[in-house]
Coordinates of C-alpha atoms (C1' of nucleotides) in Angstrom, one line a residue:
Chain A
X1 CA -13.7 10.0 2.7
X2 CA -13.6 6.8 1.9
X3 CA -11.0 4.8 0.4
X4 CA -11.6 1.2 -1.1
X5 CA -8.5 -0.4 -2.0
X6 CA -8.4 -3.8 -4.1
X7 CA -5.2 -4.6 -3.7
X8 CA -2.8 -5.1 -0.7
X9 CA -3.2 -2.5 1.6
X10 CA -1.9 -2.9 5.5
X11 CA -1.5 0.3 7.8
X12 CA 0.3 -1.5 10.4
X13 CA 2.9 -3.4 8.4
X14 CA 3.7 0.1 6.5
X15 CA 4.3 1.9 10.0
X16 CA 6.1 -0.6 10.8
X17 CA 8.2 -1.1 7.4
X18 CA 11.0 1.2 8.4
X19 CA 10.6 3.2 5.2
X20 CA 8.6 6.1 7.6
X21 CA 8.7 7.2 10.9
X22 CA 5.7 9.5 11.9
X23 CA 3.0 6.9 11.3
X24 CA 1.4 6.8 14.9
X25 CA -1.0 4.2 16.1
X26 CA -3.9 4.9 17.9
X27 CA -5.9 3.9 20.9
X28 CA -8.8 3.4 18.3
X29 CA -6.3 1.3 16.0
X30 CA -6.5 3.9 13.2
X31 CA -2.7 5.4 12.2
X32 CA -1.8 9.3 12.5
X33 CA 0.3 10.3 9.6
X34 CA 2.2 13.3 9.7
X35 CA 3.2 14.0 5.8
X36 CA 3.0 17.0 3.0
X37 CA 2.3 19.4 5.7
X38 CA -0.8 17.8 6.6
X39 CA -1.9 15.2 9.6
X40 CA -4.0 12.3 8.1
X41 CA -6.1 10.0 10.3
X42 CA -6.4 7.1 8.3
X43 CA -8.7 3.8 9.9
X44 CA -9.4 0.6 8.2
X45 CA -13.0 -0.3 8.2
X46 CA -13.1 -4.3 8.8
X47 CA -16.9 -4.8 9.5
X48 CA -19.2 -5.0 6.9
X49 CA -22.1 -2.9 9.1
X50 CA -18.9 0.1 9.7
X51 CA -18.7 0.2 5.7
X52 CA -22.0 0.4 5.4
X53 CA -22.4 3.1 8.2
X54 CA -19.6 5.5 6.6
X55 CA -20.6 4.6 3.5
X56 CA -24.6 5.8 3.9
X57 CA -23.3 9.3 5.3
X58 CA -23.0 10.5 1.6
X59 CA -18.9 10.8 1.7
X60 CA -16.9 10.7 -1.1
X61 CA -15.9 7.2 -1.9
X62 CA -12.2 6.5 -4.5
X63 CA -11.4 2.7 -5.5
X64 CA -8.3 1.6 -6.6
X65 CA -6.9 -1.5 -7.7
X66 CA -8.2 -5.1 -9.4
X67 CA -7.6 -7.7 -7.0
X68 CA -10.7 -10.0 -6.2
X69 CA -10.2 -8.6 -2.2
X70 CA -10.6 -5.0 -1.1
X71 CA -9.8 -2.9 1.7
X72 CA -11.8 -0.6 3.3
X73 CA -10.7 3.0 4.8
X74 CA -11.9 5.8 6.6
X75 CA -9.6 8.9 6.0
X76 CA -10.2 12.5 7.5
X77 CA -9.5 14.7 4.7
X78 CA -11.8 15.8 1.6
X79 CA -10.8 15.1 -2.1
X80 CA -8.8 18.4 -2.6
X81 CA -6.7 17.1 -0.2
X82 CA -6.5 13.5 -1.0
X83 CA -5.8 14.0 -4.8
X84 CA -3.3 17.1 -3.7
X85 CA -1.2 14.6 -1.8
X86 CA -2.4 11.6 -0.6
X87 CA -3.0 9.4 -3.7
X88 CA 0.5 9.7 -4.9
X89 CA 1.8 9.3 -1.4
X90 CA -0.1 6.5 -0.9
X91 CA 1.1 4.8 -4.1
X92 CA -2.5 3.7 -5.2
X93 CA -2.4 3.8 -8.0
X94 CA 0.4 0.6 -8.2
X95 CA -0.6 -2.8 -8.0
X96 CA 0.8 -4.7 -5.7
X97 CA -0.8 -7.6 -5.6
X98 CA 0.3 -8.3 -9.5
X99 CA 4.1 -7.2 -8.3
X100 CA 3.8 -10.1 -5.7
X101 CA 2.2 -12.2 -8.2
X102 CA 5.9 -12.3 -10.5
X103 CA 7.4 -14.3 -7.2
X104 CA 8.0 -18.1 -8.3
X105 CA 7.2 -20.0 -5.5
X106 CA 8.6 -23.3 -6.6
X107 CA 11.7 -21.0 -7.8
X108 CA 12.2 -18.9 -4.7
X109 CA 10.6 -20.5 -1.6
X110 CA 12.3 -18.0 0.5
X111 CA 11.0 -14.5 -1.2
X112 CA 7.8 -16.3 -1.6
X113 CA 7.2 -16.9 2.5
X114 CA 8.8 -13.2 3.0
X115 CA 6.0 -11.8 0.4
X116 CA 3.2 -13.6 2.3
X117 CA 4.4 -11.9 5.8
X118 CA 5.0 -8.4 4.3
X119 CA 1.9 -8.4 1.7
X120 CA 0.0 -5.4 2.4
X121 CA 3.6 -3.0 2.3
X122 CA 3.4 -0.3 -0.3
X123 CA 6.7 1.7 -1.2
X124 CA 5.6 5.3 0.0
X125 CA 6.3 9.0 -1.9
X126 CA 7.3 10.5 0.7
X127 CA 9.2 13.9 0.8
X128 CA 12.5 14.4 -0.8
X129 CA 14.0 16.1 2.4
X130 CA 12.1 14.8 4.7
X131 CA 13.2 11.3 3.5
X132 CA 17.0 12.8 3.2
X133 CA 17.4 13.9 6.4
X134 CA 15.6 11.1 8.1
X135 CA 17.8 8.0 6.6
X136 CA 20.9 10.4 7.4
X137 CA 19.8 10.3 10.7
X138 CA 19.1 6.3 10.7
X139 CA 22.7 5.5 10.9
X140 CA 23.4 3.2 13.0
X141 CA 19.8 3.7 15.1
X142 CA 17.4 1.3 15.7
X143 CA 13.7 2.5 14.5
X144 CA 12.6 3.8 17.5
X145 CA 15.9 5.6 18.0
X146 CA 15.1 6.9 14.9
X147 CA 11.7 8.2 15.8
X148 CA 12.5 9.6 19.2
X149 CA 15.0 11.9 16.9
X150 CA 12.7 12.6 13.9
X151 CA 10.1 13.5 16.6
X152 CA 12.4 15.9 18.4
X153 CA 13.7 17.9 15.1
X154 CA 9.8 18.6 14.2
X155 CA 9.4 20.1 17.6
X156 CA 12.6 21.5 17.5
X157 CA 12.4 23.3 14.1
X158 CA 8.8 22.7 12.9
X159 CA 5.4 24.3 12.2
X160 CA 2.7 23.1 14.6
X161 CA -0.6 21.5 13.0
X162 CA -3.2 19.7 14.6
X163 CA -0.8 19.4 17.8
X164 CA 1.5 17.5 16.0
X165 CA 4.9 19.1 14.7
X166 CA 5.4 19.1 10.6
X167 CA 8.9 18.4 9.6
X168 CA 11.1 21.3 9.3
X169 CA 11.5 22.9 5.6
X170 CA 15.3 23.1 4.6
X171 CA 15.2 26.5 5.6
X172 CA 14.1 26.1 9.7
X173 CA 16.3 23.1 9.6
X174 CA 19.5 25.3 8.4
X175 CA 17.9 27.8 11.2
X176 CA 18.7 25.9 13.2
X177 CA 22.5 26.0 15.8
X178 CA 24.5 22.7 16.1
X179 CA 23.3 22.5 19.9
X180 CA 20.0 22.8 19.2
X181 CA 19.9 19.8 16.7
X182 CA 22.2 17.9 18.6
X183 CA 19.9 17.9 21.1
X184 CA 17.7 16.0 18.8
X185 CA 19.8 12.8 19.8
X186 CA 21.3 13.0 15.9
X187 CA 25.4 12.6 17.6
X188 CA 28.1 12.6 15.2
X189 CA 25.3 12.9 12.6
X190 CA 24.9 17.0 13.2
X191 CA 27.3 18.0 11.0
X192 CA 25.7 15.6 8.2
X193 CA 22.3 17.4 9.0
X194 CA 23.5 21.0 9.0
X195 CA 25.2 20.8 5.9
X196 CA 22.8 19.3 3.9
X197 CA 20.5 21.6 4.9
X198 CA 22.4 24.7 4.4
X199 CA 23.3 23.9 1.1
X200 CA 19.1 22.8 0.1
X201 CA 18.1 25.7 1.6
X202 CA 21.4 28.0 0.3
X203 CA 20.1 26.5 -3.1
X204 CA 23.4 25.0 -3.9
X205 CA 21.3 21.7 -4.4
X206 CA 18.4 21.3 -5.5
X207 CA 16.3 18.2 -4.6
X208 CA 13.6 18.8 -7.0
X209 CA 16.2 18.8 -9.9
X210 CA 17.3 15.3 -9.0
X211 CA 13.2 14.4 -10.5
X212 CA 14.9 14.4 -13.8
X213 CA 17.8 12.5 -13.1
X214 CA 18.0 8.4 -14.5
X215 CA 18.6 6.2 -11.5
X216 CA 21.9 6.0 -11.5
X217 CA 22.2 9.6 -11.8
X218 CA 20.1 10.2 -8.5
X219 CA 22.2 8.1 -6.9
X220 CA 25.5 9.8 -7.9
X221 CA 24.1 12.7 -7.2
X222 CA 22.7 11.9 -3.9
X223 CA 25.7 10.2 -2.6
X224 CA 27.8 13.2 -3.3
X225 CA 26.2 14.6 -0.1
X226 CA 28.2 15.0 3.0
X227 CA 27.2 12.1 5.0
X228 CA 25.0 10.4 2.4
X229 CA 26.7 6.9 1.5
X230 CA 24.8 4.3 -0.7
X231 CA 22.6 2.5 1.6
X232 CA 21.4 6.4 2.6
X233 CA 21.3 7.2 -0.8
X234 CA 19.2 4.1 -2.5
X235 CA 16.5 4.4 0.6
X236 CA 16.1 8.4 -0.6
X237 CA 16.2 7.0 -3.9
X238 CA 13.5 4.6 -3.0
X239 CA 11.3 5.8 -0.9
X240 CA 11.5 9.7 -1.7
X241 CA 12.0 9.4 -5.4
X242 CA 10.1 6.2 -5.8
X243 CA 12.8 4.6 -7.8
X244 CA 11.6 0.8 -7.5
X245 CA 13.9 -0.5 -8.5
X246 CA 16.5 0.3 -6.0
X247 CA 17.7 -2.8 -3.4
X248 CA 19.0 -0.7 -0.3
X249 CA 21.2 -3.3 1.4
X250 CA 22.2 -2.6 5.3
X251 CA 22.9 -5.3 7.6
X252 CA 20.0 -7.2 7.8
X253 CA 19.2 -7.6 4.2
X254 CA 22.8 -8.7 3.7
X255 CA 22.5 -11.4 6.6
X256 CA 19.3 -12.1 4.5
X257 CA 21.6 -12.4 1.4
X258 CA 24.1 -14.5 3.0
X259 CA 22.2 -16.7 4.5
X260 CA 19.7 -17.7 1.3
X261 CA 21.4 -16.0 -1.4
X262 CA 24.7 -17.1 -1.4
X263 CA 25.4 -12.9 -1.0
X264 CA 23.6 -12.0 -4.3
X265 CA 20.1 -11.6 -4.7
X266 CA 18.8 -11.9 -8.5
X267 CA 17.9 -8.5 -9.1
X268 CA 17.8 -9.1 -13.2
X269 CA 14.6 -11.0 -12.5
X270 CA 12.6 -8.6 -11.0
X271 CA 13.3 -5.6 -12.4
X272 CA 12.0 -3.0 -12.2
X273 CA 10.3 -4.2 -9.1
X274 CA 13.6 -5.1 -6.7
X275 CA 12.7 -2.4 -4.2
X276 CA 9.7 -3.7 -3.5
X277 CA 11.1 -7.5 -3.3
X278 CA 13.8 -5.5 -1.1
X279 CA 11.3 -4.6 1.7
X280 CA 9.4 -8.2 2.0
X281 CA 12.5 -9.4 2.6
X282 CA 13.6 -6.7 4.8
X283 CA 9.9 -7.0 6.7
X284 CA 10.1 -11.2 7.5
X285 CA 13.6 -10.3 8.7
X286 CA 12.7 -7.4 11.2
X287 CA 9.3 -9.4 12.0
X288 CA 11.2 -12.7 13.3
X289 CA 12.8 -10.0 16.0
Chain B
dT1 C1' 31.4 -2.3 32.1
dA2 C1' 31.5 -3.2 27.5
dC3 C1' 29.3 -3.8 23.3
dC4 C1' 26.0 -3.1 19.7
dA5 C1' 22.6 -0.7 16.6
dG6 C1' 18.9 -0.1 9.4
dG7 C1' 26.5 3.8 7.9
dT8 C1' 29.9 7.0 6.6
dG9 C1' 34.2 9.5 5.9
dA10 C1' 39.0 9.3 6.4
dC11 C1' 42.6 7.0 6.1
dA12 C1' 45.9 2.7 5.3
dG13 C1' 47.7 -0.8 2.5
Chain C
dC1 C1' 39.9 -0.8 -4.7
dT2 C1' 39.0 -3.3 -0.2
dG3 C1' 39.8 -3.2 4.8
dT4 C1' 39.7 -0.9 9.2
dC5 C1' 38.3 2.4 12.6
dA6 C1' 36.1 6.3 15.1
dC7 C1' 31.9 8.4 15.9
dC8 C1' 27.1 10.4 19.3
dT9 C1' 23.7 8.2 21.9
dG10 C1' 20.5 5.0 24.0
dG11 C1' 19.8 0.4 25.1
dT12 C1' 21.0 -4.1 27.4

DNA sequence: TACCAGGTGACAG
DNA sequence: CTGTCACCTGGT
């Protein structure tokens, strides 16, 4: 298919976001992405003559979005697919570019130069557990840490597809003995993993439920898991539940906040929009590295 | 060798 | 309620 987005759209600033970890580069510069039981290859199309190529060999074409630029992308999958997952996952059908546009330049120079590097960044739906289990296993990792561990519990505990791994459903996770996922390079995180889940897969909690819960609710709720704290909580929150609004703060968004926000960043003036102000800011900090 | 990294729970005070 | 500390493991 092909997908022509006018509005921001960048694959490789969104793999490298930190919001997701199983979005693979390729030799051929497209991006593999391992999500919703599927394996998406997703390429953007930059020359006019390759958009005119795909576009003459009668596949489906979706737009999305107003801006007065487009982007142009190949994906591998047919519309069943696509409108089954990918469109919500995706986030298409948010504008980013008018989200960017609420940023007062002359008011905040600082968010303004952070939303010019990380324009392009979309705030995924990804999986509930997936998401869960993946910020509980963050702690205190750097992101290819992170990966390296993700990547081991899918082939550790997950269906194969398409050679990859999927990531485990609660139920293989919670099959799953404390050596095994500790072999997964998750530490003193195990006993996090295991219980949480148990108890999902037991059916003592139920992720989906938490859908219907207000934000702060979600948040209680979430934290109230063993080994969930806030900053794991408002990232699930986030970039599970697709909570915008959330402003996950771990130690580099509060150096951020120190050092141009006097510790406090104005989140009354961009509601409902403060997650997405959270990762520009979070991206031009992690892109100066 | 020692210290740190996209935190959290358990405990002091 | 705020401060401190251990914790797995891989990297410098």
């Amino acid at each position: 298919m092909i997908l022509e987005v006018h509005d921001d759209f960048d694959l490789k600033k969104i793999a490298e976001s930190g919001q997701c970890f199983r979005w693979n580069e390729q030799p051929d510069g497209s991006y593999r992405v391992i999500a919703g039981g599927y394996v998406l290859n997703i390429r953007e199309l930059f020359d006019a003559d390759e958009i005119k190529e795909y576009s003459g060999k009668d596949n489906d074409i979706v737009r999305y979005g107003t801006a007065d630029f487009k982007h142009t992308f190949f994906i591998n999958c047919g519309k069943t697919e696509f409108y089954d997952f990918w469109e919500e996952y995706l986030d298409l059908k948010t504008d980013y570019s008018k989200i960017r546009a609420k940023i007062d330049k002359a008011e905040d120079d600082y968010l303004f130069r952070a939303s010019e590097t990380g324009k392009g960044i979309r705030i995924l739906k990804q999986e509930y557990f997936e998401t869960l289990m993946t910020f509980i296993i963050s702690q205190r990792k750097n992101i290819p840490a992170i990966r390296a561990s993700v990547e081991k519990l899918c082939k550790a505990a997950g269906i194969e597809k398409d050679g990859c791994y999927l990531f485990p459903t609660p139920e293989q996770m919670a099959s799953l003995s404390e050596d095994e996922i500790s072999a997964c390079g998750t530490g003193y995180r195990t006993k996090y993993l295991m219980k949480a889940a148990k108890d999902i897969a037991d059916g003592e909690v139920s992720l989906e439920a938490f859908a219907g819960l207000s934000d702060a609710e979600l948040l209680t709720e979430l934290e109230k898991l063993y080994g969930v704290g806030v900053k794991v909580a408002s990232c699930t929150a986030l970039f599970a539940y697709h909570r915008m609004d959330f402003f996950p703060e771990d130690v580099w968004i509060k150096r951020v906040l120190a050092d141009h926000y006097d510790g406090h960043f104005p989140l009354e003036k961009y509601t409902p929009w403060n997650g997405v102000m959270q990762q520009y800011l979070f991206f031009g900090q992690i892109s100066d590295k």
